[in-house]
PDB file of C-alpha atoms in Angstrom:
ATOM      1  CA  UNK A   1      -4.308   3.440  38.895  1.00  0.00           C
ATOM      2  CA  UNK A   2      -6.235   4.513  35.604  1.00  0.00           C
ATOM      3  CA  UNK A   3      -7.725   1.813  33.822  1.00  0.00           C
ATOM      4  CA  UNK A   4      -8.628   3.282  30.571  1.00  0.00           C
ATOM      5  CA  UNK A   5     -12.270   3.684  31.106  1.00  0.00           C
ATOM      6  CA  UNK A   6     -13.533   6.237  29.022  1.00  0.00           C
ATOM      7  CA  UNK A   7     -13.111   9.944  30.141  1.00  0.00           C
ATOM      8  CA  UNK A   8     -16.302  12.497  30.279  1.00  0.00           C
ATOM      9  CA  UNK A   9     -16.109  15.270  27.946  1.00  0.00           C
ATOM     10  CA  UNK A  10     -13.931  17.720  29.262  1.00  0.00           C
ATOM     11  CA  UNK A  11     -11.550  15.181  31.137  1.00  0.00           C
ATOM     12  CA  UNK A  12      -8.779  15.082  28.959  1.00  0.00           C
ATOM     13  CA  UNK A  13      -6.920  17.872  30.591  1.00  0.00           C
ATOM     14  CA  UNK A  14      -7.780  17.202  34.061  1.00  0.00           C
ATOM     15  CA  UNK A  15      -6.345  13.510  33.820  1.00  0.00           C
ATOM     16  CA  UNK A  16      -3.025  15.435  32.032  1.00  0.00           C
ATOM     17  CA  UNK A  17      -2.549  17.609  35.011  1.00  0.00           C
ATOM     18  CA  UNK A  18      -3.332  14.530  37.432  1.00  0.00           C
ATOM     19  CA  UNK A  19      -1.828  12.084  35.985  1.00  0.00           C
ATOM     20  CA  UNK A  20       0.525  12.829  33.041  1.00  0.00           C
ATOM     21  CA  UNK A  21      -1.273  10.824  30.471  1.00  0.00           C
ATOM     22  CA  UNK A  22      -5.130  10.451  28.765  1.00  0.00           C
ATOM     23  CA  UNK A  23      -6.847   8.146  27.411  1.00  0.00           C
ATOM     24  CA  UNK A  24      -8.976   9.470  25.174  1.00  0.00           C
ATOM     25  CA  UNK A  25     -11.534   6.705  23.091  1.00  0.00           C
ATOM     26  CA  UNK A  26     -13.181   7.294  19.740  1.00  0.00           C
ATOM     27  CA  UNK A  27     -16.650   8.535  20.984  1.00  0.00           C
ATOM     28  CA  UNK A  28     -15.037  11.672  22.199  1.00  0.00           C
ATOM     29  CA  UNK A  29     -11.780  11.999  19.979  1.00  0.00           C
ATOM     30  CA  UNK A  30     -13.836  11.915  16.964  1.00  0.00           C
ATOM     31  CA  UNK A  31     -16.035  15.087  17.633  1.00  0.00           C
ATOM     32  CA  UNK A  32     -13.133  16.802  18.770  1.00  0.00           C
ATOM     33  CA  UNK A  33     -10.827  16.360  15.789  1.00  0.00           C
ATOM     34  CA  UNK A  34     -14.234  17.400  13.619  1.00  0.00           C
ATOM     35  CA  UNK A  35     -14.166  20.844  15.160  1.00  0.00           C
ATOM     36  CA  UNK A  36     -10.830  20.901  13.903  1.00  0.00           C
ATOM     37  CA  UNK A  37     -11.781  20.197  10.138  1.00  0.00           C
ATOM     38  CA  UNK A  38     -11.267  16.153  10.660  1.00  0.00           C
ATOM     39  CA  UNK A  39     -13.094  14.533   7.052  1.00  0.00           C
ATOM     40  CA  UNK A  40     -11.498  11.694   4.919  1.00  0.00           C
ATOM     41  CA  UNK A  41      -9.962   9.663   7.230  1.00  0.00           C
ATOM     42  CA  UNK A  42     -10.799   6.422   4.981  1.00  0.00           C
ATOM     43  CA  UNK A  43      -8.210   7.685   2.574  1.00  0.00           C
ATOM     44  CA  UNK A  44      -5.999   8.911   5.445  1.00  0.00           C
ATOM     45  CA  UNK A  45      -5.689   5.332   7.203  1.00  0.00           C
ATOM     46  CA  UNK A  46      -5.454   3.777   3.387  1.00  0.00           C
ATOM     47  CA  UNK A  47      -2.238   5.793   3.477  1.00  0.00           C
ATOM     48  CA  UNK A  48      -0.464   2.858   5.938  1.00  0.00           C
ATOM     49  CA  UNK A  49      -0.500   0.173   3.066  1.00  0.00           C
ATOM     50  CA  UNK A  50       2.254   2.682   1.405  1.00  0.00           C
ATOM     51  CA  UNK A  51       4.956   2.538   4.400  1.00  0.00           C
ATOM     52  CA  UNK A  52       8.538   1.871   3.884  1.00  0.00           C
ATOM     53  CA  UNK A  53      10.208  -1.052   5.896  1.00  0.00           C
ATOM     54  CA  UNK A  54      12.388   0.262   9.302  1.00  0.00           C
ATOM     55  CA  UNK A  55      15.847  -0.835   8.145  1.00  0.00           C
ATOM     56  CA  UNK A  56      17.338   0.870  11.127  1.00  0.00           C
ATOM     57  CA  UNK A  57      15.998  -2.425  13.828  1.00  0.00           C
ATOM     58  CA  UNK A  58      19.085  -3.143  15.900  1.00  0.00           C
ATOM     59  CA  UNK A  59      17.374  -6.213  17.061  1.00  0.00           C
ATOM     60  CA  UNK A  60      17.535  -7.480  13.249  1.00  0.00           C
ATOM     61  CA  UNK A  61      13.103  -7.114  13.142  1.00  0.00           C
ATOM     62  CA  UNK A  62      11.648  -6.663   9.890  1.00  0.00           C
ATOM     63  CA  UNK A  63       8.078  -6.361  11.510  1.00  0.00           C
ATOM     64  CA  UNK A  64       8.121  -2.367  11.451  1.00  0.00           C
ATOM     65  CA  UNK A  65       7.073  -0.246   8.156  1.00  0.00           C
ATOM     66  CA  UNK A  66       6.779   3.519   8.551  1.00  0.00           C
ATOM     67  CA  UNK A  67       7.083   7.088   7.111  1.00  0.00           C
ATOM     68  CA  UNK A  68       8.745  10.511   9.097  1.00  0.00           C
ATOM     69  CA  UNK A  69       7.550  14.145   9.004  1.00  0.00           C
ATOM     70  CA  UNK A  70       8.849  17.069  10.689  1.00  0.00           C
ATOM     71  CA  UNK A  71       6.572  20.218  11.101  1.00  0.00           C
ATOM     72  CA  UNK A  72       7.102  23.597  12.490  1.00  0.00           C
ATOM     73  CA  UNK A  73       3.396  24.534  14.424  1.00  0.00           C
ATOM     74  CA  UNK A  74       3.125  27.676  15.886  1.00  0.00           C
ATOM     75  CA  UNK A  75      -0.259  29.947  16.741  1.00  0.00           C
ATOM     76  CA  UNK A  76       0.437  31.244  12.731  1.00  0.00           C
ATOM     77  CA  UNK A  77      -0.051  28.159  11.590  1.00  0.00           C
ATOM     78  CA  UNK A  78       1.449  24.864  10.637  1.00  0.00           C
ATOM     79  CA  UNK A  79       4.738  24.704   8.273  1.00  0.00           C
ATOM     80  CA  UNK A  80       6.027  21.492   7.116  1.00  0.00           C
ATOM     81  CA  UNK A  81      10.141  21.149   7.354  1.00  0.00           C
ATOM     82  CA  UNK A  82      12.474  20.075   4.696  1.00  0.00           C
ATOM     83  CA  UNK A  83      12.824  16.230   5.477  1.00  0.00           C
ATOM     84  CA  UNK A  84      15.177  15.388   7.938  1.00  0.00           C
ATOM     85  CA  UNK A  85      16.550  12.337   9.768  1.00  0.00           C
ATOM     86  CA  UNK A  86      14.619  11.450  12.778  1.00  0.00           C
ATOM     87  CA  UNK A  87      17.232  11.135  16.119  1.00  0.00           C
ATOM     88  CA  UNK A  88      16.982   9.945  19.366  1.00  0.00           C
ATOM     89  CA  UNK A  89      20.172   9.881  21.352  1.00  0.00           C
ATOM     90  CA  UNK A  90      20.804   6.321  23.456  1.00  0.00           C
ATOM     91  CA  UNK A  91      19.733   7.562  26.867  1.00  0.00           C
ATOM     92  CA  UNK A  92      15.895   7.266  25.132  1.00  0.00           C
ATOM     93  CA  UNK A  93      16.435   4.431  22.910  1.00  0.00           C
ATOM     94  CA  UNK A  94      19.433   2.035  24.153  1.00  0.00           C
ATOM     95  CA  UNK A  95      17.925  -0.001  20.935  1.00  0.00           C
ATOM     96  CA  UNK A  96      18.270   2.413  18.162  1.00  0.00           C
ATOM     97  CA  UNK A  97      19.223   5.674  18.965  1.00  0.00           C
ATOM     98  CA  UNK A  98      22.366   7.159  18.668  1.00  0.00           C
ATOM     99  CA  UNK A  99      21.988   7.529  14.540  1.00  0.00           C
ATOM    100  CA  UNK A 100      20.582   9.534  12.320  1.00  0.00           C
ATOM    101  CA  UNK A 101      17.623   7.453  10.846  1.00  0.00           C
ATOM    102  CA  UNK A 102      16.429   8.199   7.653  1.00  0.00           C
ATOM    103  CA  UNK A 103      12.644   7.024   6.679  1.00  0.00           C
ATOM    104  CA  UNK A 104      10.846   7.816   4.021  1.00  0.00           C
ATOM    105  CA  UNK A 105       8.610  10.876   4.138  1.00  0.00           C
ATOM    106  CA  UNK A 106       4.967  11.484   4.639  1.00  0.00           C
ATOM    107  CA  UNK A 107       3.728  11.084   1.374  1.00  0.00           C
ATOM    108  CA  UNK A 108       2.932  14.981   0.230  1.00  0.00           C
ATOM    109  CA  UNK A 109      -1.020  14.694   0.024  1.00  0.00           C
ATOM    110  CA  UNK A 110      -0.918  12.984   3.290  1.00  0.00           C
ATOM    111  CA  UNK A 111       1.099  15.702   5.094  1.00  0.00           C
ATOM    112  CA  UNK A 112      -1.446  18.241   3.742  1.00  0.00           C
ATOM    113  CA  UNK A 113      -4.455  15.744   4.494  1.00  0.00           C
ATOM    114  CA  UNK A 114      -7.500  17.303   6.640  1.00  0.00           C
ATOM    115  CA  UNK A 115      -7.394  14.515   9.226  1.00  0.00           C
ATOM    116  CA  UNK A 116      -3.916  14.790   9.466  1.00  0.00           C
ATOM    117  CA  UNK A 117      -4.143  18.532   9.969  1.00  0.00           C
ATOM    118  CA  UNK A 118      -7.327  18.239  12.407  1.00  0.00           C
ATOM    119  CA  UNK A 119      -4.683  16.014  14.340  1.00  0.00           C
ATOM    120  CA  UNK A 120      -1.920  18.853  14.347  1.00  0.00           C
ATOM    121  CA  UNK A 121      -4.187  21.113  15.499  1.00  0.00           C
ATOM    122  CA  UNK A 122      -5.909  19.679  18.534  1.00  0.00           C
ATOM    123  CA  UNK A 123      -2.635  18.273  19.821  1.00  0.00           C
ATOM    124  CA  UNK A 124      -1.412  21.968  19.253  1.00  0.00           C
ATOM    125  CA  UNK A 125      -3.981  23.063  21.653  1.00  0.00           C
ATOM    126  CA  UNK A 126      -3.786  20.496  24.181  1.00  0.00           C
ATOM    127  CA  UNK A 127       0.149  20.956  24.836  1.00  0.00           C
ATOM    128  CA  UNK A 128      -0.547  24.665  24.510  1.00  0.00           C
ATOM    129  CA  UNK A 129      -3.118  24.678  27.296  1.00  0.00           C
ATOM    130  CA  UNK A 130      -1.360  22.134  29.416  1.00  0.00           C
ATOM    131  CA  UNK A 131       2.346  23.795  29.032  1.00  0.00           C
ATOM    132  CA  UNK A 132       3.365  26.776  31.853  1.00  0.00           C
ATOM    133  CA  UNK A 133       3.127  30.033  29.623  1.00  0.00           C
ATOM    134  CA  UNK A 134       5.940  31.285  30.468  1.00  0.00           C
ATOM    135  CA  UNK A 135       7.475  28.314  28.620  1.00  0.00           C
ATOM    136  CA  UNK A 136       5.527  27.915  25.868  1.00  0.00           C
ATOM    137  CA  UNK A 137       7.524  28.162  22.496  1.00  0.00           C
ATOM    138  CA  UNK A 138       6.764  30.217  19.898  1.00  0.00           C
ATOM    139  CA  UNK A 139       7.177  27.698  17.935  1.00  0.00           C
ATOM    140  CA  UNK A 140       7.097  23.719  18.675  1.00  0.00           C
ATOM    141  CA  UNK A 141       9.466  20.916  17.043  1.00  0.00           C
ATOM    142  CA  UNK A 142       6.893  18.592  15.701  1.00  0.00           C
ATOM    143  CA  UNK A 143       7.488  14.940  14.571  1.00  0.00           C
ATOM    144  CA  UNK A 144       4.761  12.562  12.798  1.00  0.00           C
ATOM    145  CA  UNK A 145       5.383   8.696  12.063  1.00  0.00           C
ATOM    146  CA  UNK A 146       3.179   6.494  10.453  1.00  0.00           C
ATOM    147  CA  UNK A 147       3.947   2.845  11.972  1.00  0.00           C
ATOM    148  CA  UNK A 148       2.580  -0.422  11.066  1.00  0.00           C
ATOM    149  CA  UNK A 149       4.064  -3.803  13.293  1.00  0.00           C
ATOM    150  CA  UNK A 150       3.506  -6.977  11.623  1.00  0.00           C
ATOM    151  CA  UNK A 151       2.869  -9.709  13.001  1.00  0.00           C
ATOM    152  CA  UNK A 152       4.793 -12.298  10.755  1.00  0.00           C
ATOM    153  CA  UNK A 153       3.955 -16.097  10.999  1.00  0.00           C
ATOM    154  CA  UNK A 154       4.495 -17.432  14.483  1.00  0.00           C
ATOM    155  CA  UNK A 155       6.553 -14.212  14.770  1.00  0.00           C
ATOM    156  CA  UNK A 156       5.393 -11.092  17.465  1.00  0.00           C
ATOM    157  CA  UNK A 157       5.303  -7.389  16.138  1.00  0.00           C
ATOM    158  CA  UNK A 158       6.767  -5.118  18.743  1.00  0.00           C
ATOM    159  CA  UNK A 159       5.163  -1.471  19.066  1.00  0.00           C
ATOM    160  CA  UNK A 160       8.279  -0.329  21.442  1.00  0.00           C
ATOM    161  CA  UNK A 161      11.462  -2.433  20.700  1.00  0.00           C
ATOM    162  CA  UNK A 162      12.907  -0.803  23.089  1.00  0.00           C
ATOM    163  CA  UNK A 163      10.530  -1.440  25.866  1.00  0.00           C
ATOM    164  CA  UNK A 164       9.631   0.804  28.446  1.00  0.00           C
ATOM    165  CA  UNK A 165      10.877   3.984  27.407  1.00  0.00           C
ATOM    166  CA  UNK A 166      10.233   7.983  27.217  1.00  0.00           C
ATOM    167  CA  UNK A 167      10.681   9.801  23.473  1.00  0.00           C
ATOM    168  CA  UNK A 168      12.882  12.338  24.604  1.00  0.00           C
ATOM    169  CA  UNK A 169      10.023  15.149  23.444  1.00  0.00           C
ATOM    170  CA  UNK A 170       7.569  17.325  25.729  1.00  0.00           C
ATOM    171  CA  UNK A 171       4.432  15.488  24.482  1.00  0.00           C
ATOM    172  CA  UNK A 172       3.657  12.425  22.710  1.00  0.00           C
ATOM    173  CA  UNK A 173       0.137  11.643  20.818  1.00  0.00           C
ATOM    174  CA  UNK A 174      -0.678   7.831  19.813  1.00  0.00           C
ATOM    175  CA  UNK A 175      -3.542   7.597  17.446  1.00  0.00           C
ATOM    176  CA  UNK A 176      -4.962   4.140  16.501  1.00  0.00           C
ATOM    177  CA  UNK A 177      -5.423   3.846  13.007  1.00  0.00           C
ATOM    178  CA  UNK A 178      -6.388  -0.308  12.219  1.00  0.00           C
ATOM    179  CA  UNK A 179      -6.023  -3.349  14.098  1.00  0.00           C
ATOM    180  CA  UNK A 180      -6.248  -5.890  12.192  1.00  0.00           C
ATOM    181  CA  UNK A 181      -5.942  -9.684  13.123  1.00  0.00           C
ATOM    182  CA  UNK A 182      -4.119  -9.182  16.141  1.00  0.00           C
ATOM    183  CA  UNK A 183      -4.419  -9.806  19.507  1.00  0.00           C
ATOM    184  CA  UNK A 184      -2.589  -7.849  22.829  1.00  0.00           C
ATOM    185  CA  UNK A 185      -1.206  -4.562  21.735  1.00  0.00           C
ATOM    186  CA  UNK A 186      -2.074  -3.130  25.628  1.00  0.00           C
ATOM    187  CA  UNK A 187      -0.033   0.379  26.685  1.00  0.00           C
ATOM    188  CA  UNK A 188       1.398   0.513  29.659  1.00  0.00           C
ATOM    189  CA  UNK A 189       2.121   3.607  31.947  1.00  0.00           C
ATOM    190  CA  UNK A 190       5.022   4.039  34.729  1.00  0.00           C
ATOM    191  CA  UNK A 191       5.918   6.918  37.089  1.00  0.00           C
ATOM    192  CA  UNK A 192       9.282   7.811  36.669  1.00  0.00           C
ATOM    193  CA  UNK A 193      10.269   5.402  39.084  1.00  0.00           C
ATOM    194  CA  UNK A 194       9.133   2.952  36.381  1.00  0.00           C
ATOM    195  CA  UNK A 195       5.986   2.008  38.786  1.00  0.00           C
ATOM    196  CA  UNK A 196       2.839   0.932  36.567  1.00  0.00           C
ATOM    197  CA  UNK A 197       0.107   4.120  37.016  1.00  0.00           C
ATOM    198  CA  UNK A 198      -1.770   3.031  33.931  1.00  0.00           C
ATOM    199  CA  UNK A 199      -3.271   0.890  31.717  1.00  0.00           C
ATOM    200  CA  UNK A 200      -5.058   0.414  28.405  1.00  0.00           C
ATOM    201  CA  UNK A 201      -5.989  -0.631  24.799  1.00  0.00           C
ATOM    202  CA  UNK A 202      -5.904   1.226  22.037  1.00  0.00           C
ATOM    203  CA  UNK A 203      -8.779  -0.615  19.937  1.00  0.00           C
ATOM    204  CA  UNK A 204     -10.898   0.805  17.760  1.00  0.00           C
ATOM    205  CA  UNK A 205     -10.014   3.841  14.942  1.00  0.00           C
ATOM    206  CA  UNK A 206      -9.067   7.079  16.802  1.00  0.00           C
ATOM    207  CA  UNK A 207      -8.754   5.448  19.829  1.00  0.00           C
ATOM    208  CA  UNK A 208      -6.413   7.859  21.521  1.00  0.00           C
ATOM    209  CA  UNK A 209      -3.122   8.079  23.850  1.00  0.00           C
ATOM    210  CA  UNK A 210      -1.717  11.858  25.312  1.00  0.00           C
ATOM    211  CA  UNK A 211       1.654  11.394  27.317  1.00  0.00           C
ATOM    212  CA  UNK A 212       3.436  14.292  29.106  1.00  0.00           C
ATOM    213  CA  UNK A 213       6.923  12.960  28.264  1.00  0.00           C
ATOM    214  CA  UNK A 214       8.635  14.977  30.652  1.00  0.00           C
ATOM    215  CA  UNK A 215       6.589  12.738  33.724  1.00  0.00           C
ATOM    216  CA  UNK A 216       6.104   8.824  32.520  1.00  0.00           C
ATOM    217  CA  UNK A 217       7.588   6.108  31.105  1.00  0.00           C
ATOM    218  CA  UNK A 218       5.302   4.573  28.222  1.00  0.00           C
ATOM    219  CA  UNK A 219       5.614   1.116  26.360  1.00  0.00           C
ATOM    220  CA  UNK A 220       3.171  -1.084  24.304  1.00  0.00           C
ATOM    221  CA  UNK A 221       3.212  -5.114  24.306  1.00  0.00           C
ATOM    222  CA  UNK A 222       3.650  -7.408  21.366  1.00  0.00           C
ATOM    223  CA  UNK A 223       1.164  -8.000  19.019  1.00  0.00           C
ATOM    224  CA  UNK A 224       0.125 -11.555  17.686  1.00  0.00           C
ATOM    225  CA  UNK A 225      -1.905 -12.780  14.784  1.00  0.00           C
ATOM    226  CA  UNK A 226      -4.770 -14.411  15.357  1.00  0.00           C
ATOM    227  CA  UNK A 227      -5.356 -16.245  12.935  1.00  0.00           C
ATOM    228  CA  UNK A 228      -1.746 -17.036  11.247  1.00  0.00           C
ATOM    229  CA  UNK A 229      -2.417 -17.179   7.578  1.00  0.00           C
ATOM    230  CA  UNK A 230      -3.905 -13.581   7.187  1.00  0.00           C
ATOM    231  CA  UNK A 231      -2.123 -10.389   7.097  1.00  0.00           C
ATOM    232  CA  UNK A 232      -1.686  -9.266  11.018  1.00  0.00           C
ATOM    233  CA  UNK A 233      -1.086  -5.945  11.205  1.00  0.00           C
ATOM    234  CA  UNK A 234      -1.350  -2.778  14.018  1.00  0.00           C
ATOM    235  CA  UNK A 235      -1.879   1.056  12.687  1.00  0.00           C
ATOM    236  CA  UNK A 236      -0.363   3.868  14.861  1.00  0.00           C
ATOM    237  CA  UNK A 237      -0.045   7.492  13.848  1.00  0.00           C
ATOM    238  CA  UNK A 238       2.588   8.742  16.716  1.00  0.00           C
ATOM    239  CA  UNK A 239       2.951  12.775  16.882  1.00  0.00           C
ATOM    240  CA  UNK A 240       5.750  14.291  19.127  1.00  0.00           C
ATOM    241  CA  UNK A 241       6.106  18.093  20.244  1.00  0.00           C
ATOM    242  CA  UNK A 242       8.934  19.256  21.811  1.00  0.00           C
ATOM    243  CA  UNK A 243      10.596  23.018  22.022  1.00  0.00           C
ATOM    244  CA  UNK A 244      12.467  23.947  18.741  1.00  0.00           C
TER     245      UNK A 244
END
């Protein structure tokens, strides 16, 4: 089992190949997004106070704000879509797939933004490096979501309503953004046989999650406040790639 302890530089795409998921923490994610033009990620995370709330929660929740983006990356460069519903068919979400959910978008300057770009372009290299070549698109569907899960009164937040699940994408990126006031929050790794392989928090800003979706299951528990008459809140930027 990996337990989340952080990886030596140049680990991330060994554990990939070994195991089907990283964990990557801050003290290495942050140097790496800065040789991809990372700067401004104060007014990047300010962004989440923005969010729209999830109308689309079968289970009734209103503990889940976000925003949607769609981008076309390729090795010419990254090319933002026309907005678009985001869809996940039931066999990956018995919860709430099998729409077409509309969010609201990534706010303009925010899709543009240098951290969120620095973001694009790492994870463009990673799944690049880590795909067979004589697969590799020319150009790959990607998906961005800003999520925030409240934790409301006595209420949980749940990260993955659906539970243990795969996105029904190639590769799946996780980026902590702000915890605040919660407790638990831990991701959880299966096989495909649904057989925990791995384990870990995603704590502090940056704080990072790769996941081949093609080879494990991933889900995150629910979040609590701490202290029940402040905000409770938990940050995730999520970015998918798939094949157009």
């Amino acid at each position: 089992m990996t337990d989340g302890t952080p990886m030596l530089p140049g680990r991330l795409e060994a554990s990939l190949r070994r195991d089907g998921f990283a964990f990557v923490p801050r003290g290495e994610m942050l140097p790496r997004l800065e040789q991809y033009g990372l700067r401004d990620w104060a007014s990047f995370a300010g962004s989440w106070n923005r969010l729209g709330l999830d109308r689309y929660m079968a289970d009734g929740g209103r503990y889940r704000r976000r925003r949607h983006a769609t981008f076309a990356i390729s090795a010419r460069g990254i090319q933002r879509k026309k907005h678009q519903p985001h869809y996940q068919s039931r066999d990956y979400n018995e919860l709430n797939g099998g729409i077409e959910r509309w969010f609201r978008a990534v706010e303009p300057e925010m899709g543009e933004h240098p951290a969120l770009r620095a973001i694009l372009r790492l994870m463009h290299r990673i799944v690049t490096d880590m795909s067979d070549p004589a697969h590799v698109p020319d150009v790959w569907h990607t998906e961005v979501h800003q999520f925030r899960i409240e934790a409301l009164d006595s209420t949980p937040g749940q990260p993955t309503p659906e539970g243990l699940h795969r996105d029904g994408v190639d590769w799946v990126m996780v980026v902590m953004v702000r915890r605040e006031n919660v407790m638990s929050g831990e991701t959880t790794i299966h096989d495909l046989q649904r057989t925990m392989v791995g384990g870990f928090m995603l704590d502090q800003p940056l704080d990072t999650a790769v996941v081949n979706d093609n080879r494990v299951y991933h889900g995150v528990t629910a979040v609590r406040s701490l202290d029940p008459t402040r905000p409770a809140y938990r940050d995730v930027l999520v970015v998918t790639f798939r094949h157009q």
